[in-house]
PDB file of C-alpha atoms in Angstrom:
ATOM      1  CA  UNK A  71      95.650 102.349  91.852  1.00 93.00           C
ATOM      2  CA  UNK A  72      95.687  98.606  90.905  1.00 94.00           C
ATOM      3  CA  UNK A  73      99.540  98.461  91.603  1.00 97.00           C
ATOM      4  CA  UNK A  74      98.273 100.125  95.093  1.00 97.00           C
ATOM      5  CA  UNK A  75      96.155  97.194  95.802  1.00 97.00           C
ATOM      6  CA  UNK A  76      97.873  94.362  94.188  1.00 97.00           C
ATOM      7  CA  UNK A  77     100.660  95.848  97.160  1.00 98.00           C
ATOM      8  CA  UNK A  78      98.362  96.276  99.949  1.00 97.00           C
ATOM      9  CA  UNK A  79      96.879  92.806  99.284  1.00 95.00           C
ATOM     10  CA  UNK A  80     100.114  90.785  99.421  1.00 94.00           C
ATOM     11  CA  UNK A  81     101.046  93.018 102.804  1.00 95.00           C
ATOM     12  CA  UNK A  82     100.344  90.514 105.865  1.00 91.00           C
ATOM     13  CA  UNK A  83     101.625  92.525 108.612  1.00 92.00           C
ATOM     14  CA  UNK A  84     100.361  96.192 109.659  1.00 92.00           C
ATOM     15  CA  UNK A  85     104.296  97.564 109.039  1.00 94.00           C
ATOM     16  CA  UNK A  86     104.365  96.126 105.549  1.00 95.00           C
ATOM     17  CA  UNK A  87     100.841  97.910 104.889  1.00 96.00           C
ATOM     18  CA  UNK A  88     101.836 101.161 106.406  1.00 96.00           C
ATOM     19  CA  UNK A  89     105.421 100.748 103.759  1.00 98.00           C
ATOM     20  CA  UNK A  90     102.727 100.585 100.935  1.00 98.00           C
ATOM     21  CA  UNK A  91     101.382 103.588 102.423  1.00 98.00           C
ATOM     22  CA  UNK A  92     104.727 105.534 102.509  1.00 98.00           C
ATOM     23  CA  UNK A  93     105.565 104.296  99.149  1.00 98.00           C
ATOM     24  CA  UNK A  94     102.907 105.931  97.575  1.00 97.00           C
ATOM     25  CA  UNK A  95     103.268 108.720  99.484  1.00 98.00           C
ATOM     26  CA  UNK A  96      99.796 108.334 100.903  1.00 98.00           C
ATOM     27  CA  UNK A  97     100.498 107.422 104.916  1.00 97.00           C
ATOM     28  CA  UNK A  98     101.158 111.295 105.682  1.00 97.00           C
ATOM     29  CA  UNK A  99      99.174 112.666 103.157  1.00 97.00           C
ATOM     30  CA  UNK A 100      96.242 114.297 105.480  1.00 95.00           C
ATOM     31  CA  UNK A 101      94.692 114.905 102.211  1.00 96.00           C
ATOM     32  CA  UNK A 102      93.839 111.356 101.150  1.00 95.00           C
ATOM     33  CA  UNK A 103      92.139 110.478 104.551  1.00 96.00           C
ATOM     34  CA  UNK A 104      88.733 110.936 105.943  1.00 93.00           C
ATOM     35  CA  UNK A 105      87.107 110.902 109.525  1.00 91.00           C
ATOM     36  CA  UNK A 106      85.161 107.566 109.443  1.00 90.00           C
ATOM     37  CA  UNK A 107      81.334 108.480 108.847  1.00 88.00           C
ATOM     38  CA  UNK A 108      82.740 111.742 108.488  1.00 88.00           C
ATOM     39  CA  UNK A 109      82.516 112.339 112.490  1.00 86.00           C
ATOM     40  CA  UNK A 110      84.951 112.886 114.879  1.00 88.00           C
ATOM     41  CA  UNK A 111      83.281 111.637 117.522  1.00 87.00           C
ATOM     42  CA  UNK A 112      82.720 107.937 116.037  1.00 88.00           C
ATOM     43  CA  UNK A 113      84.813 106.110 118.594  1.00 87.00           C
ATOM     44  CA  UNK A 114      82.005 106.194 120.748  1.00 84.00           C
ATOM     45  CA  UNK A 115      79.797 104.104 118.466  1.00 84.00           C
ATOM     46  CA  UNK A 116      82.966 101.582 116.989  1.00 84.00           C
ATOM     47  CA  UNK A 117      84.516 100.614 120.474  1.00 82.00           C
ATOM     48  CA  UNK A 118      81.348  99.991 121.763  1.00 82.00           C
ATOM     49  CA  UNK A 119      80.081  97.148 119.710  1.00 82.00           C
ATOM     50  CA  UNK A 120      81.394  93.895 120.838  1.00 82.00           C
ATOM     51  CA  UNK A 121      83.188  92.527 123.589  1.00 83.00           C
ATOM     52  CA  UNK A 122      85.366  90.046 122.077  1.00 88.00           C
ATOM     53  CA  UNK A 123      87.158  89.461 118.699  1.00 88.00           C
ATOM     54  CA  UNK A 124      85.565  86.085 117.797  1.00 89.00           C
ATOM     55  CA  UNK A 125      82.334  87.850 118.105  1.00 89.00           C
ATOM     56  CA  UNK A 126      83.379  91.077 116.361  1.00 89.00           C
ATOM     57  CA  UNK A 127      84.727  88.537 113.204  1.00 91.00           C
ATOM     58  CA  UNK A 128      81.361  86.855 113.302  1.00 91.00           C
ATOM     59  CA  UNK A 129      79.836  89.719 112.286  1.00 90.00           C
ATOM     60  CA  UNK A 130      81.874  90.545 109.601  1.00 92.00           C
ATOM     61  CA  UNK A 131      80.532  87.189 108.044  1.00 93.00           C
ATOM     62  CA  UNK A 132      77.110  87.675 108.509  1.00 92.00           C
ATOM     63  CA  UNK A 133      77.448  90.889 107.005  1.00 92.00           C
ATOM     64  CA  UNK A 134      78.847  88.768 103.709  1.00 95.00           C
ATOM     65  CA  UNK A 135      75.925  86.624 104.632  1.00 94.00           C
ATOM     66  CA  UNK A 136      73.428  89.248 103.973  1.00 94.00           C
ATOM     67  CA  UNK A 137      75.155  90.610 100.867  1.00 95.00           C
ATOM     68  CA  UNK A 138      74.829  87.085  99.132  1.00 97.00           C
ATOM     69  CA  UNK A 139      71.097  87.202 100.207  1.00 96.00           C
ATOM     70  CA  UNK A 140      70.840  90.810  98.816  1.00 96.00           C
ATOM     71  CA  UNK A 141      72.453  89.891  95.624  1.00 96.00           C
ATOM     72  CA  UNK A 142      70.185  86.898  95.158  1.00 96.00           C
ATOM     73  CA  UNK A 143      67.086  88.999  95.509  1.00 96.00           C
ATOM     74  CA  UNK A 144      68.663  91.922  93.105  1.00 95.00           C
ATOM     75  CA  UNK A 145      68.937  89.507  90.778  1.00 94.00           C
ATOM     76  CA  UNK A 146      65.794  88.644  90.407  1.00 93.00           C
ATOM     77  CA  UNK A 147      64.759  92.410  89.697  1.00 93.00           C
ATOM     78  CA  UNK A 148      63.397  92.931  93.031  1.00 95.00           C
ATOM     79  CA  UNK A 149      64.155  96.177  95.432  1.00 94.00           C
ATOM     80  CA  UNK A 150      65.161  94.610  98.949  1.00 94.00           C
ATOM     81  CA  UNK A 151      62.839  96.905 100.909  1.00 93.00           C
ATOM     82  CA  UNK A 152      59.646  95.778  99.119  1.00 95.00           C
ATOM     83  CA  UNK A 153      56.752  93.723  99.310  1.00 95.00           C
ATOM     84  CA  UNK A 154      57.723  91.090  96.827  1.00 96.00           C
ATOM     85  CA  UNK A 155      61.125  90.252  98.745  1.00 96.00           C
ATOM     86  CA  UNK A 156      61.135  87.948 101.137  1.00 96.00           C
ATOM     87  CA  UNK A 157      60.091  89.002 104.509  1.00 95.00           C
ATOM     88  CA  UNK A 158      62.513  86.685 106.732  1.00 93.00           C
ATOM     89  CA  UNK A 159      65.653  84.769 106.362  1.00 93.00           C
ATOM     90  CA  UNK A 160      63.963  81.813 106.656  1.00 92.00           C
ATOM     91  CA  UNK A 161      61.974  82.415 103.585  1.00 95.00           C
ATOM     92  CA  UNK A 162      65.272  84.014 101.553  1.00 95.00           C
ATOM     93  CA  UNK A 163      67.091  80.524 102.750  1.00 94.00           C
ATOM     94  CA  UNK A 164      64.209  79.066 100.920  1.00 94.00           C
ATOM     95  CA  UNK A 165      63.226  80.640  98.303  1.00 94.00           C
ATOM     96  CA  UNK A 166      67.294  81.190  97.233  1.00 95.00           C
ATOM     97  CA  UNK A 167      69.137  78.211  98.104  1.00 94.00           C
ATOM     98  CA  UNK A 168      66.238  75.770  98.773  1.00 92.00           C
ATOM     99  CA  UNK A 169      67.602  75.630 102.570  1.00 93.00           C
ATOM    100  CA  UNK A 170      64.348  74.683 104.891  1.00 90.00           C
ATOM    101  CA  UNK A 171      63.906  75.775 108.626  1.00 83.00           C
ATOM    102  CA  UNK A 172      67.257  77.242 108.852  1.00 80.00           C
ATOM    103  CA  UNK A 173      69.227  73.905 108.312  1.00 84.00           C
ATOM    104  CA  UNK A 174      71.584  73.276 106.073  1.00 85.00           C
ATOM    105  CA  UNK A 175      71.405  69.472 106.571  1.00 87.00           C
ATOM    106  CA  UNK A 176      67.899  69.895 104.263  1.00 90.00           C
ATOM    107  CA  UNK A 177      70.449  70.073 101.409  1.00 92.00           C
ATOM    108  CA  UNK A 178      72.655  67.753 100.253  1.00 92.00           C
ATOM    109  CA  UNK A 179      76.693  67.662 100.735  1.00 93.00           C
ATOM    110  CA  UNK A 180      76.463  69.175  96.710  1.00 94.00           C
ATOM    111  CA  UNK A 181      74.666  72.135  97.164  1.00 93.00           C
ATOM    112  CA  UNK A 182      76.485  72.435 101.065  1.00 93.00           C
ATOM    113  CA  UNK A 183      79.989  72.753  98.753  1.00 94.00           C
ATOM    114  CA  UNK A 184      78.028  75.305  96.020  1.00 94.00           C
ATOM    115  CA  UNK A 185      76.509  77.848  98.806  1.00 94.00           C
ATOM    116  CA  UNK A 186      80.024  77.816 100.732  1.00 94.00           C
ATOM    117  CA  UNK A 187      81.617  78.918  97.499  1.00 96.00           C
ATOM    118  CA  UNK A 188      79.978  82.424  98.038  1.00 97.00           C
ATOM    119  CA  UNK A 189      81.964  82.938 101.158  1.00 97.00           C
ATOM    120  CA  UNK A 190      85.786  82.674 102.580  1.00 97.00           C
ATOM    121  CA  UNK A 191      87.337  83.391 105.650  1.00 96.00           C
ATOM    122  CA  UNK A 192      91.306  83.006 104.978  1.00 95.00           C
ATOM    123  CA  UNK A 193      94.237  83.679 106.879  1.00 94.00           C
ATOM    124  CA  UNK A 194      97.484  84.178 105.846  1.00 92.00           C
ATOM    125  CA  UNK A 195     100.918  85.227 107.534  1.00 88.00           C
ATOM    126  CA  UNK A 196     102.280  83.542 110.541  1.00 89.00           C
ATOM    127  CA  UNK A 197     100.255  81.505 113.226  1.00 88.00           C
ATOM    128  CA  UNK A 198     101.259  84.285 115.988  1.00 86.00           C
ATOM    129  CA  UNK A 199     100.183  87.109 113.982  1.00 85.00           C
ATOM    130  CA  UNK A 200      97.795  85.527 110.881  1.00 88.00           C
ATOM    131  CA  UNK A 201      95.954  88.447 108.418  1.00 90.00           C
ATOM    132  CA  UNK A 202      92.440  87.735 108.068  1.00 92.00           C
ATOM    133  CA  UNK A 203      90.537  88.531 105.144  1.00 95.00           C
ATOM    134  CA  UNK A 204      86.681  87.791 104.506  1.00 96.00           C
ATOM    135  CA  UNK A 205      85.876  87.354 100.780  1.00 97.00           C
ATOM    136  CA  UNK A 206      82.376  86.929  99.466  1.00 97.00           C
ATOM    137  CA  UNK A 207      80.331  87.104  96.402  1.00 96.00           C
ATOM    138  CA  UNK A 208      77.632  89.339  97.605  1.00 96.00           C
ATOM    139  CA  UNK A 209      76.393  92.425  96.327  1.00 95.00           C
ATOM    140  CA  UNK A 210      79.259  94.313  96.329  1.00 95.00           C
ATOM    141  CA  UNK A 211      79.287  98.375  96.411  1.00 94.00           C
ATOM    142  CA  UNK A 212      80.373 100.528  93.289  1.00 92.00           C
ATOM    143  CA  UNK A 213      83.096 102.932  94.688  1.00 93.00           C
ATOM    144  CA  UNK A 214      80.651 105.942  94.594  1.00 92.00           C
ATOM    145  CA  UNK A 215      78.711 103.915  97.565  1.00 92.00           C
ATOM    146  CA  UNK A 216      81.457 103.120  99.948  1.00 93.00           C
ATOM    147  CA  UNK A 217      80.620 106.687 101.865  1.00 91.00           C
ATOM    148  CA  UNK A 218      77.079 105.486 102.705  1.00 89.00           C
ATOM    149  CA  UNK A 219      77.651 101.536 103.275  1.00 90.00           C
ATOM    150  CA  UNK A 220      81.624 100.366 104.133  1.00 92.00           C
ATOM    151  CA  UNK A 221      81.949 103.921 105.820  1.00 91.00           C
ATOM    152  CA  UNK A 222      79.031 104.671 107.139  1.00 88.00           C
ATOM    153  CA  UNK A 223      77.243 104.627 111.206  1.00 86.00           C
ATOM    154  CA  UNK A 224      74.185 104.353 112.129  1.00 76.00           C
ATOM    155  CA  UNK A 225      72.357 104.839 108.837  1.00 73.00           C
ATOM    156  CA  UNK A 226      70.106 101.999 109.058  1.00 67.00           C
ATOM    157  CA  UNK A 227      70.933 101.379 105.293  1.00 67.00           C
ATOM    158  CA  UNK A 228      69.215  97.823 105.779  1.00 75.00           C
ATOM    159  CA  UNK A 229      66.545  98.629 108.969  1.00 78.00           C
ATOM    160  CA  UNK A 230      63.430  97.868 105.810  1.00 87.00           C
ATOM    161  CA  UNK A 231      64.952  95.139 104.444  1.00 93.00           C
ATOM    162  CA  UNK A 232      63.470  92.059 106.283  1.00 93.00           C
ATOM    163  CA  UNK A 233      65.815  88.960 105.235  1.00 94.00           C
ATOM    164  CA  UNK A 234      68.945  90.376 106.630  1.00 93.00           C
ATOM    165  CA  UNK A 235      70.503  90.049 110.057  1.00 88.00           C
ATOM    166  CA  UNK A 236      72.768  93.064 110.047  1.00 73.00           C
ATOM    167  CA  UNK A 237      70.060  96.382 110.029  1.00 62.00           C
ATOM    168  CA  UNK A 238      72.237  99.146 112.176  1.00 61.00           C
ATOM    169  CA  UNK A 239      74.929  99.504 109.573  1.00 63.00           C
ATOM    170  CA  UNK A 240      77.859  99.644 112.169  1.00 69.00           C
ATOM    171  CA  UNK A 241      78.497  95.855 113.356  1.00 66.00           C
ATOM    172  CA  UNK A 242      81.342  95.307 110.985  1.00 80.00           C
ATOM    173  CA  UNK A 243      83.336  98.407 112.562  1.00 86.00           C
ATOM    174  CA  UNK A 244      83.716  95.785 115.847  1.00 86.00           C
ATOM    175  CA  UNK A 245      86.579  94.782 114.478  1.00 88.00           C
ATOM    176  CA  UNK A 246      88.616  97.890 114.653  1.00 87.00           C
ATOM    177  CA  UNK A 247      89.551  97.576 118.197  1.00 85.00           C
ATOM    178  CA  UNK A 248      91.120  94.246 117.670  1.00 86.00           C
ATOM    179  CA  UNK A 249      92.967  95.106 114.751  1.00 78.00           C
ATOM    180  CA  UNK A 250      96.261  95.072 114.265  1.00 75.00           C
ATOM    181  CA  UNK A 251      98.712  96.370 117.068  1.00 75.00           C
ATOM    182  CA  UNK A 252      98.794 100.193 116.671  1.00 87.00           C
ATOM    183  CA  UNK A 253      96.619 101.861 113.894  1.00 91.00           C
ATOM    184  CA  UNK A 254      94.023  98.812 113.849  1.00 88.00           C
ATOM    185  CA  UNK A 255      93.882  98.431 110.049  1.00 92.00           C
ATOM    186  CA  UNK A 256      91.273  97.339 107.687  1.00 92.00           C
ATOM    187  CA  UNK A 257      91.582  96.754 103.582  1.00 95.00           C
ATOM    188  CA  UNK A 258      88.215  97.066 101.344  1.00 96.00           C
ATOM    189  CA  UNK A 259      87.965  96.077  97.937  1.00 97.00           C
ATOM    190  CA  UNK A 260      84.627  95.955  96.371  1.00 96.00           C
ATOM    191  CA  UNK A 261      82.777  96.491  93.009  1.00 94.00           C
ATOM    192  CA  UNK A 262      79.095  96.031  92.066  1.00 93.00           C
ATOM    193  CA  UNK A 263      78.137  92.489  91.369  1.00 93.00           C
ATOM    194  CA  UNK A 264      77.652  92.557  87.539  1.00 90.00           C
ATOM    195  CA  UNK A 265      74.845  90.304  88.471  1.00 88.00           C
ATOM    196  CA  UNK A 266      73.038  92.720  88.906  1.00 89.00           C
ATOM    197  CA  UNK A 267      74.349  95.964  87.405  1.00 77.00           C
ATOM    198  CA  UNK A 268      76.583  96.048  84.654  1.00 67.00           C
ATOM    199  CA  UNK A 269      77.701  99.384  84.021  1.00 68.00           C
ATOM    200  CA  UNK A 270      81.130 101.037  82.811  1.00 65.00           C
ATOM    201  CA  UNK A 271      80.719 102.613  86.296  1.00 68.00           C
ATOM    202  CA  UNK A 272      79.834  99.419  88.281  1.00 70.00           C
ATOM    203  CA  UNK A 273      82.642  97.776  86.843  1.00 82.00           C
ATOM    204  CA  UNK A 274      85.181  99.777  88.785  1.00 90.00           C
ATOM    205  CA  UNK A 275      87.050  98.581  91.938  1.00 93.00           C
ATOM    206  CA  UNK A 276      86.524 100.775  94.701  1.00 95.00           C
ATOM    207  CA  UNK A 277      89.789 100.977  97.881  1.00 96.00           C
ATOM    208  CA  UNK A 278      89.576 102.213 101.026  1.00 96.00           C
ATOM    209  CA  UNK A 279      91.835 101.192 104.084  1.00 95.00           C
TER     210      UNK A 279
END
């Protein structure tokens, strides 16, 4: 599995991914793959998200934005859905990072640097055809969870958890119909933040593409 993803990581083009595939005999394997959200009928709620890509990548950050807010607040031994967590952004920006009204120009260039640490957009490959990939420090997901969060539609995972933007659990599937040219690919590798759970279990990778 790790020589899996070490090879699907280093793949920058959707024909280098699907040779990974091959390679490990996976890419015609109808055994290995899954209808997303375990529904047939899920186009209906992934091609009807957003209208544009810039808008559908957007969302795949705030997503990582709301993990790094959900790690913070798991940290501190509180359940996201309760009382005691905070019950806006506003109030995580200030209670976790010390960020006041929203702005980040209440913090100095320092902690501006140290709170842009937790997230990366980067793309790689060539300037016609780049591979994106959004990396954050968030909560992360132990690969026992993927089925109900990554994977998942309209589960409303988040809908009680006040400080987080993303409540529907299906913005981050915009992407898919902007993806690469034919099967409109996506790569997730996560684990559980050790942060906050440190477990033999947690400490596994979880895959999916």
């Amino acid at each position: 599995i790790k020589k899996l993803t070490l090879a699907l990581v280093n793949s920058e083009t959707e024909k280098e991914v699907v040779q990974v595939l091959n390679n490990f005999s996976l890419w015609d394997d109808k055994r290995v793959w899954e209808e997303f959200d375990e529904s047939s009928g899920n186009w209906s709620t992934i091609g009807n998200q957003q209208s544009a890509p810039d808008t559908a990548l957007v969302e795949k950050i705030i997503n990582s934005v709301d993990a790094v807010l959900m790690r913070e607040c798991l940290k501190d031994g509180i359940q996201p859905e309760s009382k005691d967590a905070p019950q806006s952004i506003a109030e995580a920006q200030k209670k976790y990072f010390r960020i006041y009204n929203g702005k980040l120009s209440s913090i100095d260039a320092n902690c501006r640097a140290k709170i842009a640490e937790n997230i990366f957009l980067v793309a790689t490959g060539s300037k016609n055809n780049p591979s994106y990939s959004i990396i954050d420090l968030g909560e992360g997901q132990s690969p026992e969870s993927f089925p109900t969060t990554f994977l998942s539609l309209n589960r409303g995972n988040k809908n009680k958890v006040q400080f987080v933007q993303g409540k529907f659990g299906m913005g981050g599937t915009g992407v898919f119909r902007f993806g690469s040219p034919e099967h409109n690919l996506q790569l997730i590798i996560s684990k559980r933040n050790k942060e906050i759970e440190s477990t033999t279990k947690n400490n596994q990778w979880g895959i999916t593409v």
